[in-house]
Amino acid sequence: MMVALTSCTAIFILLCGFVLASPTATETHPRLFNKIYAFGDSFTDTGNTRSVSGPAGFGHVSNSPYGSTFFHHSTNRYSDGRLVIDFVAQSLSLPFLPPYKYLKGNDSFHGVNFAVAGSTAINHGFFVRNNLSLDITPQSIQTQLLWFNKFLETQACRGAETKTQCKAAFDDALFWVGEIGVNDYAYAVGSSITDDTIRKLGVASVTGVLQSLLKKGAKYMVVQGLPPSGCLALAMSLAPVTDRDDIGCVRSLNNQTYVHNIALQASLQSLREQFPQAVIIYADYWNAYRMVMKNPSKYGFRERFKACCGVGEPYNFDMFTVCGMPSVSSCKNPPEYINWDGVHLTEAMYKAVHDMFIKGGLTHPALSNLLDMKHH
């Protein structure tokens, strides 16, 4: 059962006030944030990649049934509907974020999404040097930072005579850094590069980008950890059946993302010490996903492992015949599935994760602290 919005805990009265307020009531309050800048990979990308530019194997995102549940056509999101970032925007009474590469006119007034499917945490050059760049999206989180800087120069700060005017671009902005790094591990599979190397380089790269944003003036930041990637149909279909953990997912991969998240959190702690004036929140994707896996029916899910859109046994997933290809159909009831296409999640799962971040206490420090700070 989904927790009704009305059961807001005291600390979330603030946010719920925004979600539940009638339009007239909302107008009398200033918005908590008036813009969001988002970064990340396909879990956060709202349209920067299209079929032609998408990662190998998932180059069909512009076709139906992508987008079928909510938008009723493909919006180049890797899901049947909205993503976590879309629910975040809605919770804050903001419009959906436009993708940076396809900005039109005044689109960017309430923020921009720089996330790109297939994106890595480590710079693309590293994969090229190690001969691992077969058909891989060349963008990394570093690229997204370059785009953000360019956006500031050409739009947000254009015509600003002083640094203070440009700082206004940051004042009421929420920086949402979606999970990034799962692709790095995937690209290194079967090579001599160790998980340890990927983790160190990946966390260092993300930390450098966060540091750069904080130095520029970012004050409010939410950073998502990696999901338990061993629960995705792709991982389940490739790993030996002996490699399983307590929730039935691939143990080795879930350990990999768990260890990555510990390193990321340590790094965020040192950023908090360096930038005491900023609020830096860790969103625990790993545990949010696990909570759903442990008790799926509580969140309305019936199918934990199978992809809704795909073909093949036993997980309805085949790497060479994927969602969006003409011969592939999707299930009739996506909200009952966690996995959408074997690598990405359904709108229902993104909603469940969002709700745990916003109302379920799976952010450290609590997201409510941030909302309270903004309120005063």
mmCIF file of N, CA and C in Angstrom, residues 108-227:
data_model
loop_
_atom_site.group_PDB
_atom_site.id
_atom_site.type_symbol
_atom_site.label_atom_id
_atom_site.label_comp_id
_atom_site.label_asym_id
_atom_site.label_seq_id
_atom_site.Cartn_x
_atom_site.Cartn_y
_atom_site.Cartn_z
ATOM 1 N N SER A 108 14.828 27.026 -19.948
ATOM 2 C CA SER A 108 15.714 26.745 -18.813
ATOM 3 C C SER A 108 15.402 27.576 -17.579
ATOM 4 N N PHE A 109 14.275 28.263 -17.603
ATOM 5 C CA PHE A 109 13.942 29.176 -16.515
ATOM 6 C C PHE A 109 13.905 28.472 -15.153
ATOM 7 N N HIS A 110 13.427 27.229 -15.127
ATOM 8 C CA HIS A 110 13.328 26.506 -13.855
ATOM 9 C C HIS A 110 14.345 25.364 -13.757
ATOM 10 N N GLY A 111 15.419 25.486 -14.531
ATOM 11 C CA GLY A 111 16.472 24.487 -14.412
ATOM 12 C C GLY A 111 16.715 23.725 -15.698
ATOM 13 N N VAL A 112 17.718 22.852 -15.650
ATOM 14 C CA VAL A 112 18.158 22.115 -16.833
ATOM 15 C C VAL A 112 18.647 20.746 -16.379
ATOM 16 N N ASN A 113 18.446 19.754 -17.250
ATOM 17 C CA ASN A 113 18.944 18.411 -16.964
ATOM 18 C C ASN A 113 20.141 18.104 -17.862
ATOM 19 N N PHE A 114 21.283 17.822 -17.234
ATOM 20 C CA PHE A 114 22.511 17.529 -17.983
ATOM 21 C C PHE A 114 22.814 16.021 -18.036
ATOM 22 N N ALA A 115 21.975 15.198 -17.391
ATOM 23 C CA ALA A 115 22.238 13.747 -17.318
ATOM 24 C C ALA A 115 22.162 13.095 -18.698
ATOM 25 N N VAL A 116 23.046 12.131 -18.933
ATOM 26 C CA VAL A 116 23.109 11.448 -20.233
ATOM 27 C C VAL A 116 23.156 9.938 -20.021
ATOM 28 N N ALA A 117 22.298 9.225 -20.752
ATOM 29 C CA ALA A 117 22.313 7.764 -20.677
ATOM 30 C C ALA A 117 23.671 7.235 -21.118
ATOM 31 N N GLY A 118 24.147 6.206 -20.431
ATOM 32 C CA GLY A 118 25.431 5.595 -20.798
ATOM 33 C C GLY A 118 26.623 6.338 -20.245
ATOM 34 N N SER A 119 26.352 7.458 -19.583
ATOM 35 C CA SER A 119 27.410 8.305 -19.044
ATOM 36 C C SER A 119 28.198 7.590 -17.943
ATOM 37 N N THR A 120 29.467 7.936 -17.843
ATOM 38 C CA THR A 120 30.326 7.332 -16.818
ATOM 39 C C THR A 120 30.762 8.391 -15.808
ATOM 40 N N ALA A 121 31.258 7.906 -14.666
ATOM 41 C CA ALA A 121 31.830 8.822 -13.679
ATOM 42 C C ALA A 121 33.251 9.182 -14.112
ATOM 43 N N ILE A 122 33.984 8.172 -14.592
ATOM 44 C CA ILE A 122 35.380 8.389 -15.014
ATOM 45 C C ILE A 122 35.385 8.951 -16.432
ATOM 46 N N ASN A 123 36.328 9.855 -16.679
ATOM 47 C CA ASN A 123 36.458 10.448 -18.008
ATOM 48 C C ASN A 123 36.578 9.402 -19.113
ATOM 49 N N HIS A 124 35.926 9.672 -20.245
ATOM 50 C CA HIS A 124 35.893 8.720 -21.358
ATOM 51 C C HIS A 124 37.290 8.293 -21.820
ATOM 52 N N GLY A 125 38.233 9.231 -21.755
ATOM 53 C CA GLY A 125 39.602 8.933 -22.204
ATOM 54 C C GLY A 125 40.205 7.708 -21.525
ATOM 55 N N PHE A 126 39.850 7.498 -20.275
ATOM 56 C CA PHE A 126 40.358 6.336 -19.526
ATOM 57 C C PHE A 126 39.936 5.029 -20.207
ATOM 58 N N PHE A 127 38.684 4.961 -20.645
ATOM 59 C CA PHE A 127 38.188 3.745 -21.293
ATOM 60 C C PHE A 127 38.822 3.563 -22.675
ATOM 61 N N VAL A 128 39.038 4.678 -23.361
ATOM 62 C CA VAL A 128 39.687 4.620 -24.675
ATOM 63 C C VAL A 128 41.108 4.074 -24.525
ATOM 64 N N ARG A 129 41.851 4.623 -23.549
ATOM 65 C CA ARG A 129 43.236 4.169 -23.328
ATOM 66 C C ARG A 129 43.306 2.695 -22.983
ATOM 67 N N ASN A 130 42.270 2.188 -22.370
ATOM 68 C CA ASN A 130 42.273 0.778 -21.981
ATOM 69 C C ASN A 130 41.516 -0.117 -22.971
ATOM 70 N N ASN A 131 41.294 0.420 -24.170
ATOM 71 C CA ASN A 131 40.575 -0.319 -25.223
ATOM 72 C C ASN A 131 39.216 -0.834 -24.782
ATOM 73 N N LEU A 132 38.503 -0.028 -24.009
ATOM 74 C CA LEU A 132 37.183 -0.438 -23.528
ATOM 75 C C LEU A 132 36.091 0.465 -24.075
ATOM 76 N N SER A 133 36.397 1.151 -25.190
ATOM 77 C CA SER A 133 35.452 2.189 -25.617
ATOM 78 C C SER A 133 34.555 1.739 -26.761
ATOM 79 N N LEU A 134 34.311 0.458 -26.839
ATOM 80 C CA LEU A 134 33.467 -0.088 -27.901
ATOM 81 C C LEU A 134 32.051 0.498 -27.816
ATOM 82 N N ASP A 135 31.681 1.336 -28.776
ATOM 83 C CA ASP A 135 30.296 1.839 -28.835
ATOM 84 C C ASP A 135 29.792 2.466 -27.545
ATOM 85 N N ILE A 136 30.653 3.123 -26.813
ATOM 86 C CA ILE A 136 30.230 3.651 -25.515
ATOM 87 C C ILE A 136 29.963 5.152 -25.603
ATOM 88 N N THR A 137 28.917 5.583 -24.932
ATOM 89 C CA THR A 137 28.629 7.021 -24.838
ATOM 90 C C THR A 137 29.899 7.749 -24.408
ATOM 91 N N PRO A 138 30.357 8.749 -25.177
ATOM 92 C CA PRO A 138 31.608 9.412 -24.795
ATOM 93 C C PRO A 138 31.469 10.375 -23.615
ATOM 94 N N GLN A 139 30.228 10.624 -23.159
ATOM 95 C CA GLN A 139 30.070 11.612 -22.089
ATOM 96 C C GLN A 139 30.346 11.017 -20.709
ATOM 97 N N SER A 140 30.948 11.843 -19.864
ATOM 98 C CA SER A 140 31.116 11.476 -18.451
ATOM 99 C C SER A 140 30.502 12.598 -17.627
ATOM 100 N N ILE A 141 30.569 12.471 -16.312
ATOM 101 C CA ILE A 141 30.050 13.562 -15.471
ATOM 102 C C ILE A 141 30.885 14.829 -15.683
ATOM 103 N N GLN A 142 32.143 14.653 -16.117
ATOM 104 C CA GLN A 142 32.992 15.819 -16.434
ATOM 105 C C GLN A 142 32.397 16.598 -17.614
ATOM 106 N N THR A 143 31.908 15.849 -18.618
ATOM 107 C CA THR A 143 31.266 16.490 -19.781
ATOM 108 C C THR A 143 30.069 17.309 -19.318
ATOM 109 N N GLN A 144 29.301 16.718 -18.394
ATOM 110 C CA GLN A 144 28.097 17.392 -17.908
ATOM 111 C C GLN A 144 28.451 18.689 -17.179
ATOM 112 N N LEU A 145 29.583 18.678 -16.480
ATOM 113 C CA LEU A 145 30.048 19.904 -15.813
ATOM 114 C C LEU A 145 30.428 20.958 -16.863
ATOM 115 N N LEU A 146 31.080 20.528 -17.937
ATOM 116 C CA LEU A 146 31.439 21.468 -19.016
ATOM 117 C C LEU A 146 30.180 22.080 -19.617
ATOM 118 N N TRP A 147 29.160 21.248 -19.818
ATOM 119 C CA TRP A 147 27.884 21.750 -20.353
ATOM 120 C C TRP A 147 27.280 22.769 -19.393
ATOM 121 N N PHE A 148 27.335 22.459 -18.106
ATOM 122 C CA PHE A 148 26.778 23.372 -17.100
ATOM 123 C C PHE A 148 27.504 24.722 -17.154
ATOM 124 N N ASN A 149 28.843 24.669 -17.240
ATOM 125 C CA ASN A 149 29.627 25.910 -17.311
ATOM 126 C C ASN A 149 29.254 26.716 -18.549
ATOM 127 N N LYS A 150 29.067 25.997 -19.651
ATOM 128 C CA LYS A 150 28.714 26.656 -20.903
ATOM 129 C C LYS A 150 27.308 27.272 -20.782
ATOM 130 N N PHE A 151 26.428 26.536 -20.132
ATOM 131 C CA PHE A 151 25.074 27.038 -19.901
ATOM 132 C C PHE A 151 25.126 28.335 -19.082
ATOM 133 N N LEU A 152 25.961 28.356 -18.048
ATOM 134 C CA LEU A 152 26.099 29.570 -17.231
ATOM 135 C C LEU A 152 26.568 30.738 -18.090
ATOM 136 N N GLU A 153 27.605 30.490 -18.898
ATOM 137 C CA GLU A 153 28.168 31.573 -19.725
ATOM 138 C C GLU A 153 27.166 32.108 -20.732
ATOM 139 N N THR A 154 26.453 31.184 -21.396
ATOM 140 C CA THR A 154 25.619 31.626 -22.511
ATOM 141 C C THR A 154 24.212 32.011 -22.089
ATOM 142 N N GLN A 155 23.732 31.462 -20.938
ATOM 143 C CA GLN A 155 22.349 31.748 -20.567
ATOM 144 C C GLN A 155 22.212 32.336 -19.183
ATOM 145 N N ALA A 156 22.498 31.545 -18.151
ATOM 146 C CA ALA A 156 22.196 31.984 -16.786
ATOM 147 C C ALA A 156 22.953 33.251 -16.403
ATOM 148 N N CYS A 157 24.199 33.386 -16.864
ATOM 149 C CA CYS A 157 24.985 34.552 -16.443
ATOM 150 C C CYS A 157 25.217 35.533 -17.572
ATOM 151 N N ARG A 158 24.599 35.278 -18.697
ATOM 152 C CA ARG A 158 24.823 36.171 -19.828
ATOM 153 C C ARG A 158 24.307 37.564 -19.488
ATOM 154 N N GLY A 159 25.123 38.567 -19.744
ATOM 155 C CA GLY A 159 24.685 39.933 -19.481
ATOM 156 C C GLY A 159 24.762 40.322 -18.011
ATOM 157 N N ALA A 160 25.175 39.365 -17.150
ATOM 158 C CA ALA A 160 25.310 39.727 -15.730
ATOM 159 C C ALA A 160 26.605 40.521 -15.587
ATOM 160 N N GLU A 161 26.480 41.724 -15.091
ATOM 161 C CA GLU A 161 27.683 42.558 -15.033
ATOM 162 C C GLU A 161 28.608 42.164 -13.899
ATOM 163 N N THR A 162 28.027 41.619 -12.838
ATOM 164 C CA THR A 162 28.862 41.326 -11.685
ATOM 165 C C THR A 162 28.729 39.869 -11.290
ATOM 166 N N LYS A 163 29.678 39.434 -10.502
ATOM 167 C CA LYS A 163 29.628 38.062 -9.999
ATOM 168 C C LYS A 163 28.385 37.835 -9.149
ATOM 169 N N THR A 164 27.959 38.878 -8.435
ATOM 170 C CA THR A 164 26.787 38.700 -7.566
ATOM 171 C C THR A 164 25.549 38.390 -8.395
ATOM 172 N N GLN A 165 25.433 39.059 -9.545
ATOM 173 C CA GLN A 165 24.274 38.771 -10.402
ATOM 174 C C GLN A 165 24.312 37.317 -10.856
ATOM 175 N N CYS A 166 25.508 36.864 -11.177
ATOM 176 C CA CYS A 166 25.641 35.496 -11.649
ATOM 177 C C CYS A 166 25.351 34.513 -10.511
ATOM 178 N N LYS A 167 25.687 34.918 -9.297
ATOM 179 C CA LYS A 167 25.421 34.053 -8.141
ATOM 180 C C LYS A 167 23.934 33.771 -7.976
ATOM 181 N N ALA A 168 23.117 34.671 -8.473
ATOM 182 C CA ALA A 168 21.666 34.467 -8.380
ATOM 183 C C ALA A 168 21.244 33.177 -9.069
ATOM 184 N N ALA A 169 22.025 32.759 -10.040
ATOM 185 C CA ALA A 169 21.723 31.497 -10.730
ATOM 186 C C ALA A 169 21.779 30.320 -9.759
ATOM 187 N N PHE A 170 22.493 30.510 -8.634
ATOM 188 C CA PHE A 170 22.687 29.421 -7.670
ATOM 189 C C PHE A 170 21.772 29.530 -6.451
ATOM 190 N N ASP A 171 21.299 30.739 -6.169
ATOM 191 C CA ASP A 171 20.655 30.979 -4.887
ATOM 192 C C ASP A 171 19.497 30.061 -4.550
ATOM 193 N N ASP A 172 18.571 29.924 -5.449
ATOM 194 C CA ASP A 172 17.410 29.089 -5.144
ATOM 195 C C ASP A 172 17.429 27.819 -5.970
ATOM 196 N N ALA A 173 18.642 27.343 -6.242
ATOM 197 C CA ALA A 173 18.770 26.161 -7.090
ATOM 198 C C ALA A 173 19.074 24.922 -6.260
ATOM 199 N N LEU A 174 18.398 23.837 -6.613
ATOM 200 C CA LEU A 174 18.708 22.532 -6.039
ATOM 201 C C LEU A 174 19.568 21.789 -7.053
ATOM 202 N N PHE A 175 20.739 21.337 -6.624
ATOM 203 C CA PHE A 175 21.602 20.533 -7.495
ATOM 204 C C PHE A 175 21.324 19.068 -7.190
ATOM 205 N N TRP A 176 20.803 18.364 -8.186
ATOM 206 C CA TRP A 176 20.423 16.962 -7.984
ATOM 207 C C TRP A 176 21.391 16.097 -8.804
ATOM 208 N N VAL A 177 22.246 15.358 -8.105
ATOM 209 C CA VAL A 177 23.230 14.524 -8.803
ATOM 210 C C VAL A 177 22.756 13.086 -8.714
ATOM 211 N N GLY A 178 22.183 12.605 -9.816
ATOM 212 C CA GLY A 178 21.667 11.233 -9.857
ATOM 213 C C GLY A 178 22.820 10.247 -9.794
ATOM 214 N N GLU A 179 22.466 8.976 -9.594
ATOM 215 C CA GLU A 179 23.518 7.956 -9.504
ATOM 216 C C GLU A 179 24.334 7.940 -10.794
ATOM 217 N N ILE A 180 25.633 7.788 -10.642
ATOM 218 C CA ILE A 180 26.511 7.655 -11.807
ATOM 219 C C ILE A 180 27.696 6.800 -11.404
ATOM 220 N N GLY A 181 28.040 5.819 -12.237
ATOM 221 C CA GLY A 181 29.144 4.926 -11.907
ATOM 222 C C GLY A 181 28.866 3.468 -12.222
ATOM 223 N N VAL A 182 27.594 3.103 -12.326
ATOM 224 C CA VAL A 182 27.269 1.708 -12.654
ATOM 225 C C VAL A 182 27.845 1.353 -14.025
ATOM 226 N N ASN A 183 27.760 2.301 -14.964
ATOM 227 C CA ASN A 183 28.285 2.047 -16.316
ATOM 228 C C ASN A 183 29.790 1.796 -16.296
ATOM 229 N N ASP A 184 30.498 2.498 -15.421
ATOM 230 C CA ASP A 184 31.959 2.339 -15.345
ATOM 231 C C ASP A 184 32.322 0.885 -15.028
ATOM 232 N N TYR A 185 31.624 0.329 -14.034
ATOM 233 C CA TYR A 185 31.893 -1.071 -13.668
ATOM 234 C C TYR A 185 31.523 -2.004 -14.821
ATOM 235 N N ALA A 186 30.391 -1.696 -15.474
ATOM 236 C CA ALA A 186 29.928 -2.550 -16.570
ATOM 237 C C ALA A 186 30.934 -2.558 -17.713
ATOM 238 N N TYR A 187 31.495 -1.380 -18.028
ATOM 239 C CA TYR A 187 32.425 -1.302 -19.151
ATOM 240 C C TYR A 187 33.729 -2.034 -18.867
ATOM 241 N N ALA A 188 34.064 -2.175 -17.591
ATOM 242 C CA ALA A 188 35.343 -2.804 -17.245
ATOM 243 C C ALA A 188 35.222 -4.319 -17.069
ATOM 244 N N VAL A 189 33.998 -4.862 -17.181
ATOM 245 C CA VAL A 189 33.797 -6.305 -17.009
ATOM 246 C C VAL A 189 34.668 -7.068 -17.999
ATOM 247 N N GLY A 190 35.352 -8.082 -17.495
ATOM 248 C CA GLY A 190 36.169 -8.913 -18.377
ATOM 249 C C GLY A 190 37.524 -8.314 -18.717
ATOM 250 N N SER A 191 37.815 -7.120 -18.199
ATOM 251 C CA SER A 191 39.131 -6.527 -18.469
ATOM 252 C C SER A 191 40.006 -6.739 -17.236
ATOM 253 N N SER A 192 41.249 -6.275 -17.324
ATOM 254 C CA SER A 192 42.153 -6.459 -16.182
ATOM 255 C C SER A 192 42.003 -5.333 -15.164
ATOM 256 N N ILE A 193 41.084 -4.396 -15.437
ATOM 257 C CA ILE A 193 40.916 -3.268 -14.509
ATOM 258 C C ILE A 193 40.063 -3.698 -13.325
ATOM 259 N N THR A 194 40.561 -3.474 -12.125
ATOM 260 C CA THR A 194 39.866 -3.966 -10.930
ATOM 261 C C THR A 194 38.732 -3.035 -10.499
ATOM 262 N N ASP A 195 37.802 -3.604 -9.749
ATOM 263 C CA ASP A 195 36.716 -2.816 -9.156
ATOM 264 C C ASP A 195 37.286 -1.688 -8.308
ATOM 265 N N ASP A 196 38.387 -2.019 -7.637
ATOM 266 C CA ASP A 196 39.039 -1.070 -6.760
ATOM 267 C C ASP A 196 39.464 0.196 -7.519
ATOM 268 N N THR A 197 40.044 -0.028 -8.702
ATOM 269 C CA THR A 197 40.496 1.085 -9.554
ATOM 270 C C THR A 197 39.295 1.915 -10.015
ATOM 271 N N ILE A 198 38.256 1.215 -10.483
ATOM 272 C CA ILE A 198 37.057 1.908 -10.965
ATOM 273 C C ILE A 198 36.442 2.742 -9.838
ATOM 274 N N ARG A 199 36.380 2.142 -8.655
ATOM 275 C CA ARG A 199 35.781 2.857 -7.519
ATOM 276 C C ARG A 199 36.574 4.121 -7.170
ATOM 277 N N LYS A 200 37.892 3.956 -7.063
ATOM 278 C CA LYS A 200 38.718 5.106 -6.668
ATOM 279 C C LYS A 200 38.630 6.224 -7.700
ATOM 280 N N LEU A 201 38.777 5.875 -8.966
ATOM 281 C CA LEU A 201 38.732 6.894 -10.021
ATOM 282 C C LEU A 201 37.336 7.505 -10.141
ATOM 283 N N GLY A 202 36.310 6.645 -10.035
ATOM 284 C CA GLY A 202 34.925 7.105 -10.186
ATOM 285 C C GLY A 202 34.534 8.071 -9.078
ATOM 286 N N VAL A 203 34.826 7.699 -7.833
ATOM 287 C CA VAL A 203 34.464 8.556 -6.703
ATOM 288 C C VAL A 203 35.262 9.861 -6.760
ATOM 289 N N ALA A 204 36.538 9.760 -7.144
ATOM 290 C CA ALA A 204 37.366 10.974 -7.232
ATOM 291 C C ALA A 204 36.821 11.926 -8.300
ATOM 292 N N SER A 205 36.375 11.368 -9.414
ATOM 293 C CA SER A 205 35.859 12.200 -10.502
ATOM 294 C C SER A 205 34.568 12.909 -10.081
ATOM 295 N N VAL A 206 33.644 12.163 -9.485
ATOM 296 C CA VAL A 206 32.374 12.751 -9.041
ATOM 297 C C VAL A 206 32.647 13.816 -7.973
ATOM 298 N N THR A 207 33.559 13.504 -7.047
ATOM 299 C CA THR A 207 33.894 14.453 -5.983
ATOM 300 C C THR A 207 34.445 15.751 -6.566
ATOM 301 N N GLY A 208 35.284 15.630 -7.584
ATOM 302 C CA GLY A 208 35.850 16.810 -8.242
ATOM 303 C C GLY A 208 34.769 17.690 -8.857
ATOM 304 N N VAL A 209 33.767 17.051 -9.461
ATOM 305 C CA VAL A 209 32.658 17.800 -10.077
ATOM 306 C C VAL A 209 31.828 18.494 -8.996
ATOM 307 N N LEU A 210 31.546 17.772 -7.919
ATOM 308 C CA LEU A 210 30.763 18.368 -6.822
ATOM 309 C C LEU A 210 31.511 19.564 -6.225
ATOM 310 N N GLN A 211 32.809 19.381 -6.066
ATOM 311 C CA GLN A 211 33.657 20.432 -5.505
ATOM 312 C C GLN A 211 33.604 21.677 -6.386
ATOM 313 N N SER A 212 33.682 21.453 -7.677
ATOM 314 C CA SER A 212 33.639 22.553 -8.629
ATOM 315 C C SER A 212 32.299 23.299 -8.534
ATOM 316 N N LEU A 213 31.193 22.564 -8.425
ATOM 317 C CA LEU A 213 29.868 23.191 -8.311
ATOM 318 C C LEU A 213 29.754 23.974 -6.999
ATOM 319 N N LEU A 214 30.288 23.398 -5.923
ATOM 320 C CA LEU A 214 30.233 24.066 -4.618
ATOM 321 C C LEU A 214 31.074 25.340 -4.629
ATOM 322 N N LYS A 215 32.225 25.284 -5.285
ATOM 323 C CA LYS A 215 33.084 26.475 -5.374
ATOM 324 C C LYS A 215 32.400 27.578 -6.172
ATOM 325 N N LYS A 216 31.626 27.192 -7.161
ATOM 326 C CA LYS A 216 30.919 28.184 -7.979
ATOM 327 C C LYS A 216 29.766 28.822 -7.210
ATOM 328 N N GLY A 217 29.304 28.130 -6.164
ATOM 329 C CA GLY A 217 28.219 28.725 -5.376
ATOM 330 C C GLY A 217 27.016 27.836 -5.126
ATOM 331 N N ALA A 218 27.081 26.545 -5.502
ATOM 332 C CA ALA A 218 25.966 25.639 -5.191
ATOM 333 C C ALA A 218 25.818 25.547 -3.676
ATOM 334 N N LYS A 219 24.583 25.678 -3.188
ATOM 335 C CA LYS A 219 24.354 25.661 -1.730
ATOM 336 C C LYS A 219 23.561 24.440 -1.290
ATOM 337 N N TYR A 220 22.728 23.922 -2.194
ATOM 338 C CA TYR A 220 21.844 22.818 -1.821
ATOM 339 C C TYR A 220 22.060 21.679 -2.806
ATOM 340 N N MET A 221 22.494 20.534 -2.274
ATOM 341 C CA MET A 221 22.888 19.456 -3.167
ATOM 342 C C MET A 221 22.398 18.108 -2.649
ATOM 343 N N VAL A 222 21.782 17.343 -3.531
ATOM 344 C CA VAL A 222 21.410 15.962 -3.191
ATOM 345 C C VAL A 222 22.197 15.049 -4.119
ATOM 346 N N VAL A 223 22.895 14.078 -3.531
ATOM 347 C CA VAL A 223 23.718 13.156 -4.316
ATOM 348 C C VAL A 223 23.199 11.737 -4.096
ATOM 349 N N GLN A 224 22.754 11.092 -5.165
ATOM 350 C CA GLN A 224 22.243 9.732 -5.044
ATOM 351 C C GLN A 224 23.385 8.728 -5.077
ATOM 352 N N GLY A 225 23.255 7.690 -4.246
ATOM 353 C CA GLY A 225 24.184 6.566 -4.326
ATOM 354 C C GLY A 225 23.793 5.646 -5.477
ATOM 355 N N LEU A 226 24.598 4.617 -5.703
ATOM 356 C CA LEU A 226 24.282 3.644 -6.756
ATOM 357 C C LEU A 226 23.201 2.685 -6.270
ATOM 358 N N PRO A 227 22.348 2.232 -7.187
ATOM 359 C CA PRO A 227 21.355 1.212 -6.827
ATOM 360 C C PRO A 227 22.045 -0.157 -6.717
#
